[in-house]
Amino acid sequence: MITKAEWKKIRGSLPSPDQIMLSIKGDAAHQMTVRWRTDLTVENGYALYRKAGTENWEKADAFIHTIHTDMDDSNLFFADMTSLDAGCEYEYTCGNGEFRSDVFKFKTPKENLDKFSFLCVSDVQAGDAEPPADYSVLNSVLKKILSDHPECDFILTAGDNTNCGQTDIQWTGLFEGLKGIIESKPIMFCMGNHDDMGFSSYFTKEDKYYSEYAEYFTNQLWGSYEHNGPKDRPIANHAFDYGNAHFCMTGTSGYEEMNEWLIEQAENSDKTWKFATHHFPINYAGPCLECDDTYPAMRDGMEKYDIVFSGHEHTFSRSLPRRNEGLYDKPSEGTIHYNLGSSHRNPPGTRAVPKVWNVKSYCHEEELSMYAIVDIDGDKCTLTTYIEDEKVVDYCVIDKKSDTIFPVDLAPVYNQTRLKFKGYDLGICVRTTLPQNIDGNWYIPIGQLISFIGGDVERTEGKIKIGVYGKTSEFTENSATVVTQDGEYEMEAPCLRLNEGQLFAPMHGFCKNLRMQAYYYEHNNFITIESNTEAIPMPVQP
């Protein structure tokens, strides 16, 4: 345990400005916002800025946002440097009359910009219960990336910027890890589940909770971004324009409000490219993940965007264009979901398997950072994902003018209906027991499905009993009645004996008790069974 007094000597706020950060707010070609921190003795502050090579400074008064955290009390300052000329280099300093920062430089984009690049990173969290949190590796990794790619105008994250966002210990660690970078390169944070996670005691990791309103994330960045998201969750949700692109950064709660906001933002933007970030991947690569709470809740909103960047899995995947229950070939036909790997040498181990919706995935298991460079050139968007040492994991070009994606990857269209679990093909175990549509009801081989995912299957004459996710369901041949751990219910049609003498059940009735949902992708002709739990089924061994 460390007291506030002890913490003050380690990474506490002081009269001198620290945690200096640039961000995009307003017209990127003519405005830049700078944030910094001091202790409570400093009661005013301002930024001085000028075009590089000139003598006269312009002054931007800062507004103060006082925060009281678990470890410190500080003043955060936010100054908007306005009336900038497009396509120019500027220098600035921040503080007050007595305590000032060094002089830093930044560049404004050109007017009507349609050619630019930015860096995408995700899941950079680090540090355990023993402070101070160490983000020094991140610092060296980002500096190397930006040295190799100086063309990047800003940094975009896809969440989990901290390991436990509801403590000042983590935020001070993160800002220390970004020192020497974000004073000159704007950073646009998306929130992840670790960013709104906290404990009643950070040091002992007791009583974990998730803050619906992400107080620390919101307060740390209060004046850095536009307050243009859903009114109850500012900063966690915010939008900005850069060049010919519109960006929407989304949070981790309030999905219905986010969905409406995403639709509104897309419909009111005339930009060529529309990007969104959402920490939780929709087209996930892991064998046991789920997205039931965000999709379809945010489906209508997300499908207004060309690309949705995500993280969370610490592994890479790129999807086919997806719209509703359909996978397609052309970018105009759907949204590409681009799942970034861990950018701080924090791979998950084996957590990527072939999924029907992903054209590319990579089992990111080496302790190397992964990152993406996005290059915009008019109607073309080139995405290149690397692991450290510039090893290319994925390369693709989305061309709006020709409505193509290179390299070409066609969405599957099956001549016999396939069965998948969380997008993963069941393969040989259903080779001769594929789904069948009888009188408008899709029937699936329930025993093979549950055996495939690791649940319990007990077969007796004319009956099959399923056990998975803490639930049990017993099905009887030629009966629509299902006997569960809580009683009985009726399916939409009876259980039938079909191919290979196996018992098949109508998919929706089968799923009802087992924490599952069934979806039929008509365009592609497959069924996927989803679950709202990430638990790993395991049969009981007596």
XYZ file of C-alpha atoms in Angstrom:
542
model
C 0.000 0.000 0.000
C 1.181 3.512 -0.794
C -0.249 6.623 0.800
C -1.141 9.777 -1.111
C 1.801 11.542 0.506
C 4.179 8.826 -0.677
C 2.626 8.825 -4.144
C 3.147 12.570 -4.434
C 6.891 11.928 -4.377
C 6.681 9.211 -7.005
C 4.398 10.483 -9.783
C 2.239 13.084 -8.114
C 1.347 16.375 -9.754
C 3.719 19.322 -9.260
C 3.604 23.040 -10.129
C 5.479 22.300 -13.365
C 3.357 21.066 -16.288
C 3.498 17.383 -17.137
C 1.309 14.842 -18.972
C 1.284 17.152 -21.985
C -0.943 15.817 -24.742
C -2.200 17.037 -28.119
C -5.621 16.112 -29.472
C -7.870 16.880 -32.428
C -10.896 18.977 -31.536
C -12.766 21.143 -33.992
C -11.299 21.951 -37.396
C -8.056 19.956 -37.487
C -6.496 22.225 -40.114
C -6.995 25.333 -37.979
C -7.054 24.190 -34.348
C -5.059 22.018 -31.966
C -5.873 21.312 -28.315
C -3.205 20.798 -25.661
C -3.743 19.257 -22.225
C -1.403 19.322 -19.226
C -1.395 18.633 -15.479
C -0.211 20.564 -12.409
C -0.885 20.447 -8.691
C -3.605 22.537 -7.054
C -1.286 25.462 -6.265
C -1.374 26.507 -9.933
C -4.645 28.325 -10.521
C -4.259 29.575 -14.098
C -2.533 28.534 -17.278
C -2.212 29.223 -20.970
C -0.522 28.006 -24.116
C 1.754 30.178 -26.219
C 2.033 29.181 -29.862
C 3.423 30.523 -33.100
C 4.223 29.426 -36.601
C 7.701 27.889 -36.641
C 10.324 30.439 -37.625
C 8.308 33.478 -36.547
C 8.782 35.660 -33.463
C 5.381 36.634 -32.091
C 3.495 34.287 -29.794
C -0.270 33.881 -29.733
C -1.894 33.149 -26.383
C -4.634 30.598 -25.660
C -6.030 30.696 -22.146
C -6.747 27.289 -20.663
C -9.750 26.226 -18.676
C -9.127 24.182 -15.546
C -10.692 20.840 -14.714
C -9.864 19.807 -11.144
C -9.776 16.079 -10.437
C -9.599 14.236 -7.133
C -8.370 10.694 -7.685
C -7.588 7.760 -5.438
C -3.942 8.864 -5.223
C -3.736 12.596 -5.963
C -5.493 15.937 -6.379
C -4.599 17.799 -9.552
C -5.557 20.534 -11.964
C -5.881 19.582 -15.605
C -5.553 22.391 -18.140
C -6.998 22.402 -21.660
C -6.116 25.123 -24.160
C -7.460 25.365 -27.715
C -4.852 26.824 -30.056
C -7.018 28.374 -32.771
C -6.750 30.408 -36.007
C -3.940 28.179 -37.244
C -2.917 28.112 -40.879
C -3.397 24.823 -42.698
C -0.357 22.813 -43.744
C 2.069 24.581 -41.412
C 4.434 23.698 -38.587
C 3.832 25.329 -35.215
C 5.677 25.436 -31.936
C 4.126 25.893 -28.518
C 4.724 25.908 -24.794
C 2.242 25.557 -21.937
C 2.018 26.496 -18.256
C 1.718 29.848 -16.469
C 3.985 32.822 -15.899
C 6.204 30.946 -13.439
C 6.137 27.302 -14.503
C 6.298 26.447 -18.185
C 6.959 23.441 -20.347
C 9.627 23.014 -22.967
C 8.826 24.101 -26.514
C 7.220 21.416 -28.675
C 6.220 21.309 -32.329
C 3.253 20.021 -34.312
C 1.948 20.245 -37.866
C -1.499 21.131 -39.143
C -2.976 19.217 -42.097
C -3.462 20.843 -45.461
C -6.786 22.348 -46.449
C -9.204 19.870 -48.071
C -6.803 17.057 -47.281
C -7.498 13.740 -48.998
C -4.104 12.058 -48.587
C -2.824 11.248 -45.095
C -1.803 8.427 -42.762
C -2.432 7.521 -39.147
C -1.255 4.889 -36.687
C -3.675 2.432 -35.048
C -2.798 0.723 -31.766
C -4.803 -1.201 -29.196
C -4.594 -2.986 -25.858
C -1.436 -1.293 -24.624
C -2.353 -1.853 -20.960
C 0.417 -2.824 -18.565
C 1.257 -2.942 -14.892
C 0.236 -4.947 -11.873
C -0.679 -3.931 -8.340
C 2.775 -2.677 -7.456
C 3.139 0.962 -8.558
C 4.382 2.812 -10.410
C 2.863 1.242 -13.516
C 5.599 0.675 -16.081
C 4.823 1.692 -19.667
C 8.445 2.203 -20.686
C 8.317 -0.598 -23.255
C 5.346 1.084 -24.911
C 7.353 4.284 -25.109
C 10.202 2.637 -26.988
C 7.828 0.672 -29.233
C 5.836 3.745 -30.291
C 8.944 5.829 -30.876
C 10.336 3.115 -33.156
C 7.041 2.824 -35.073
C 6.806 6.575 -35.620
C 10.450 6.702 -36.619
C 9.724 4.083 -39.277
C 6.466 5.809 -40.247
C 6.912 9.566 -39.859
C 4.043 10.037 -42.314
C 1.509 9.276 -39.551
C -0.358 12.443 -38.581
C -1.955 11.108 -35.406
C -2.451 8.033 -33.224
C -5.809 6.269 -32.940
C -6.415 3.680 -30.222
C -9.032 0.924 -29.998
C -9.250 0.757 -26.221
C -7.647 -0.786 -23.146
C -5.186 2.062 -22.877
C -4.776 1.243 -19.176
C -4.862 -1.999 -17.231
C -7.216 -0.606 -14.600
C -8.581 2.781 -15.589
C -10.252 3.633 -12.289
C -6.952 4.509 -10.589
C -4.494 7.344 -11.025
C -1.624 4.871 -10.772
C -2.436 3.552 -14.221
C -3.073 6.917 -15.858
C 0.203 8.361 -14.616
C 1.945 5.250 -15.934
C 0.317 5.595 -19.331
C 1.176 9.279 -19.674
C 4.757 8.537 -18.636
C 4.844 5.889 -21.361
C 3.589 8.387 -23.941
C 6.061 11.085 -22.945
C 8.112 12.393 -25.840
C 5.404 11.328 -28.310
C 2.004 12.911 -27.710
C 3.398 16.402 -27.143
C 3.886 16.518 -30.926
C 1.553 13.833 -32.262
C -2.181 14.050 -31.416
C -3.668 10.960 -29.824
C -7.330 9.961 -30.022
C -8.301 7.475 -27.330
C -11.076 4.923 -27.620
C -12.236 3.409 -24.342
C -11.957 -0.302 -23.523
C -13.264 -2.474 -20.715
C -10.011 -2.136 -18.755
C -10.311 1.647 -18.950
C -13.527 1.630 -16.935
C -12.457 -1.209 -14.630
C -11.620 -0.654 -10.980
C -11.217 -2.301 -7.584
C -12.220 -1.234 -4.116
C -8.495 -1.682 -3.420
C -6.195 -1.489 -6.421
C -3.300 -2.926 -4.434
C -5.091 -6.120 -3.383
C -7.359 -6.424 -6.454
C -10.455 -6.795 -4.274
C -14.049 -6.204 -5.396
C -13.579 -5.664 -9.112
C -16.174 -3.456 -10.780
C -16.849 -1.684 -14.065
C -17.866 1.957 -14.011
C -20.759 2.599 -16.375
C -19.740 6.236 -16.795
C -15.942 5.708 -16.760
C -15.226 8.644 -14.459
C -11.439 8.467 -14.694
C -11.301 8.142 -18.481
C -13.806 10.973 -18.848
C -12.126 13.329 -16.384
C -8.600 12.750 -17.669
C -9.677 13.787 -21.177
C -12.494 16.184 -20.309
C -11.348 19.039 -22.519
C -9.330 17.081 -25.069
C -12.223 16.022 -27.275
C -15.503 17.449 -28.490
C -18.525 16.868 -26.267
C -20.535 15.652 -29.237
C -21.424 12.123 -28.146
C -24.554 10.899 -26.346
C -25.190 13.452 -23.599
C -24.899 11.037 -20.666
C -21.543 9.654 -21.796
C -19.334 12.431 -23.187
C -15.667 11.802 -24.013
C -16.175 8.012 -23.946
C -18.128 8.710 -27.133
C -16.861 11.485 -29.359
C -16.436 12.250 -33.036
C -13.934 14.212 -35.097
C -13.035 14.921 -38.706
C -9.619 14.692 -40.277
C -9.131 15.346 -43.973
C -11.758 13.486 -45.969
C -12.586 11.117 -43.092
C -15.069 11.132 -40.219
C -14.238 9.214 -37.035
C -16.588 8.051 -34.272
C -15.042 6.746 -31.052
C -17.411 4.654 -28.943
C -17.479 3.555 -25.314
C -18.392 0.327 -23.565
C -21.919 0.964 -22.282
C -25.171 2.580 -23.387
C -25.321 0.658 -26.663
C -28.797 1.768 -27.724
C -27.843 5.443 -27.355
C -24.549 4.783 -29.137
C -26.372 3.136 -32.014
C -28.622 6.158 -32.545
C -25.623 8.470 -32.267
C -23.616 6.480 -34.831
C -26.499 6.678 -37.283
C -26.882 10.420 -36.749
C -23.151 11.059 -37.135
C -22.919 9.060 -40.351
C -25.990 10.622 -41.921
C -24.775 14.143 -41.124
C -21.264 13.655 -42.506
C -20.319 14.209 -46.134
C -16.812 12.791 -45.730
C -15.558 10.172 -48.185
C -14.513 7.781 -45.427
C -16.389 6.946 -42.272
C -14.528 5.086 -39.535
C -15.663 3.934 -36.114
C -13.855 2.387 -33.184
C -15.447 -0.012 -30.736
C -13.259 -1.975 -28.357
C -15.231 -5.216 -28.488
C -14.918 -7.004 -31.847
C -18.069 -7.958 -33.716
C -16.356 -10.418 -36.061
C -14.180 -11.931 -33.385
C -11.437 -14.488 -34.038
C -11.440 -16.281 -30.682
C -13.196 -19.632 -30.217
C -15.282 -18.588 -27.214
C -15.875 -14.829 -27.443
C -19.308 -13.257 -27.813
C -20.780 -9.949 -28.918
C -24.439 -10.517 -28.124
C -24.753 -7.362 -26.011
C -23.330 -5.037 -28.685
C -24.535 -6.721 -31.861
C -27.327 -6.511 -32.976
C -27.875 -3.584 -30.539
C -25.381 -1.429 -32.498
C -25.787 -3.126 -35.864
C -27.662 -0.359 -37.663
C -25.152 2.223 -36.494
C -22.016 0.233 -37.236
C -23.194 -0.684 -40.702
C -23.155 2.993 -41.687
C -19.337 2.909 -41.532
C -16.681 1.672 -43.926
C -14.433 0.195 -41.239
C -14.889 -0.491 -37.537
C -11.583 -0.774 -35.661
C -11.600 -2.944 -32.548
C -9.304 -4.656 -30.053
C -9.900 -6.716 -26.901
C -8.724 -10.082 -28.230
C -5.022 -9.151 -28.486
C -4.997 -10.883 -31.844
C -5.520 -9.785 -35.444
C -8.383 -10.383 -37.853
C -9.952 -8.675 -40.867
C -13.489 -9.452 -41.923
C -15.362 -9.663 -45.159
C -17.796 -6.792 -45.705
C -20.732 -7.642 -43.433
C -24.294 -6.367 -43.408
C -27.051 -7.904 -41.306
C -26.794 -11.695 -41.649
C -24.734 -11.520 -44.806
C -21.077 -11.621 -45.866
C -20.154 -10.006 -49.175
C -17.316 -9.267 -51.599
C -17.527 -5.539 -52.287
C -16.819 -2.734 -49.788
C -20.092 -1.032 -50.736
C -21.994 -4.115 -49.588
C -21.010 -4.030 -45.928
C -18.731 -2.934 -43.106
C -15.209 -4.284 -42.675
C -14.379 -5.140 -39.076
C -10.658 -4.693 -38.401
C -9.477 -6.237 -35.144
C -6.115 -4.884 -34.002
C -3.672 -6.962 -31.983
C -1.892 -5.932 -28.801
C 0.507 -3.033 -29.327
C 2.436 -3.551 -26.074
C 3.944 -7.038 -26.312
C 0.939 -8.570 -24.609
C -0.315 -11.450 -26.789
C -3.078 -13.711 -25.472
C -1.726 -17.108 -26.450
C -3.848 -19.259 -28.742
C -7.046 -17.330 -29.341
C -7.550 -17.222 -33.084
C -9.333 -19.879 -35.116
C -10.706 -19.775 -38.673
C -14.030 -17.932 -38.730
C -16.389 -17.734 -41.676
C -16.593 -13.941 -41.460
C -12.818 -13.317 -41.378
C -10.684 -13.421 -44.509
C -7.502 -12.977 -42.515
C -6.503 -13.764 -38.959
C -3.176 -14.160 -37.238
C -2.407 -16.128 -34.088
C -0.501 -13.398 -32.311
C 1.479 -15.419 -29.771
C 4.966 -13.900 -29.825
C 5.755 -11.197 -27.305
C 5.936 -8.588 -30.017
C 3.785 -5.522 -30.497
C 1.271 -5.345 -33.332
C 0.093 -2.150 -35.010
C -1.569 -0.905 -38.179
C -0.777 1.952 -40.536
C -3.762 3.361 -42.396
C -3.033 5.311 -45.583
C -5.809 7.388 -47.128
C -5.430 8.525 -50.736
C -8.680 9.931 -52.058
C -11.016 6.998 -52.703
C -8.429 4.430 -51.605
C -7.713 3.206 -48.082
C -4.680 0.989 -47.562
C -4.394 -0.933 -44.308
C -1.133 -2.602 -43.346
C -0.754 -4.466 -40.071
C 2.707 -5.236 -38.744
C 4.366 -6.917 -35.844
C 7.598 -5.408 -34.579
C 10.536 -5.251 -36.973
C 8.112 -4.335 -39.770
C 6.939 -7.889 -40.450
C 3.733 -7.590 -42.466
C 0.783 -9.519 -41.037
C -1.857 -8.212 -43.427
C -2.106 -5.832 -46.359
C -5.254 -4.748 -48.135
C -6.476 -1.889 -50.299
C -10.100 -0.773 -50.252
C -10.981 1.148 -53.409
C -14.307 2.966 -53.342
C -14.096 4.048 -56.983
C -13.793 0.504 -58.352
C -15.709 -0.981 -55.390
C -13.014 -3.591 -54.829
C -10.778 -4.969 -52.123
C -7.265 -6.175 -52.919
C -6.242 -8.907 -52.492
C -9.496 -10.447 -53.662
C -11.312 -12.654 -51.151
C -14.768 -13.853 -52.109
C -17.426 -14.465 -49.491
C -18.461 -18.138 -49.361
C -21.765 -19.187 -50.904
C -22.501 -22.816 -49.973
C -24.627 -25.176 -52.075
C -25.522 -27.130 -48.932
C -26.383 -25.348 -45.711
C -23.438 -25.400 -43.310
C -23.537 -25.370 -39.521
C -21.117 -23.280 -37.484
C -20.657 -22.392 -33.840
C -19.582 -18.797 -33.226
C -18.557 -18.673 -36.878
C -16.358 -21.791 -36.617
C -17.207 -24.629 -39.012
C -18.087 -27.934 -37.342
C -16.287 -29.760 -40.132
C -16.172 -33.544 -40.212
C -18.569 -34.102 -37.311
C -21.510 -32.822 -39.412
C -20.241 -33.866 -42.833
C -23.291 -36.084 -43.434
C -25.697 -34.407 -40.997
C -26.072 -30.923 -42.408
C -28.981 -28.651 -41.412
C -32.324 -29.142 -43.140
C -35.255 -26.804 -43.688
C -38.552 -28.581 -43.067
C -41.813 -26.654 -43.370
C -39.969 -23.358 -42.882
C -38.045 -24.486 -39.783
C -34.295 -25.003 -39.787
C -33.331 -28.277 -38.137
C -29.825 -28.863 -36.769
C -28.054 -32.003 -35.449
C -27.983 -31.090 -31.776
C -25.864 -33.958 -30.475
C -22.993 -33.324 -32.861
C -23.097 -29.595 -32.164
C -22.860 -29.956 -28.391
C -20.192 -32.674 -28.606
C -18.155 -30.401 -30.864
C -18.113 -27.519 -28.373
C -17.397 -29.714 -25.347
C -20.796 -30.074 -23.698
C -22.432 -33.203 -22.271
C -24.519 -35.410 -24.555
C -26.482 -38.405 -23.256
C -28.289 -40.519 -25.856
C -31.010 -43.018 -24.928
C -33.710 -44.625 -27.067
C -35.635 -41.846 -28.783
C -34.165 -39.193 -26.499
C -31.127 -36.944 -26.233
C -30.133 -34.954 -23.155
C -27.891 -31.915 -23.571
C -25.816 -30.235 -20.854
C -23.942 -26.998 -21.519
C -23.334 -23.609 -19.858
C -24.940 -24.845 -16.634
C -28.216 -25.686 -18.408
C -29.806 -29.017 -19.372
C -32.351 -29.764 -22.085
C -33.872 -33.146 -22.925
C -35.405 -33.675 -26.370
C -37.696 -36.529 -27.397
C -38.209 -37.872 -30.896
C -41.424 -36.594 -32.550
C -42.150 -34.276 -29.601
C -41.918 -30.478 -29.362
C -41.676 -30.608 -25.558
C -38.280 -29.842 -24.021
C -37.590 -30.810 -20.414
C -35.119 -28.440 -18.733
C -33.599 -27.935 -15.299
C -36.429 -25.467 -14.605
C -39.393 -27.222 -16.183
C -40.786 -27.652 -19.689
C -41.398 -25.547 -22.793
C -42.656 -26.118 -26.320
C -40.526 -25.663 -29.436
C -41.892 -24.310 -32.705
C -41.788 -27.843 -34.183
C -41.047 -31.391 -32.967
C -37.661 -33.065 -32.654
C -37.095 -35.405 -35.637
C -34.834 -38.328 -36.535
C -33.097 -37.371 -39.778
C -29.719 -38.074 -41.424
C -27.599 -40.923 -40.054
C -30.358 -41.695 -37.571
C -29.490 -38.605 -35.524
C -31.994 -36.439 -33.661
C -32.422 -32.949 -35.089
C -34.229 -30.051 -33.400
C -35.567 -26.741 -34.777
C -32.750 -24.300 -34.167
C -34.608 -21.570 -32.271
C -36.392 -23.994 -29.980
C -33.130 -25.793 -29.309
C -31.346 -22.565 -28.333
C -34.043 -21.183 -26.044
C -32.808 -22.722 -22.773
C -29.093 -22.986 -23.492
C -27.937 -19.340 -23.575
C -27.721 -19.560 -27.344
C -29.106 -17.799 -30.399
C -29.340 -19.058 -33.979
C -28.807 -16.988 -37.126
C -29.261 -17.990 -40.749
C -27.096 -16.173 -43.314
C -29.298 -16.507 -46.386
C -26.872 -14.952 -48.858
C -24.114 -17.356 -47.835
C -26.348 -20.301 -46.844
C -25.048 -21.160 -43.399
C -26.310 -21.207 -39.832
C -24.206 -20.029 -36.929
C -25.107 -20.705 -33.321
C -24.021 -17.909 -30.997
C -23.891 -17.740 -27.199
C -23.988 -14.813 -24.796
C -21.275 -16.335 -22.619
C -17.523 -16.700 -23.043
C -17.457 -19.761 -20.779
C -15.638 -22.819 -22.123
C -17.903 -25.904 -22.083
C -16.335 -29.004 -20.585
C -17.919 -32.469 -20.305
C -18.038 -34.071 -16.883
C -15.547 -36.895 -16.399
C -16.791 -39.249 -13.630
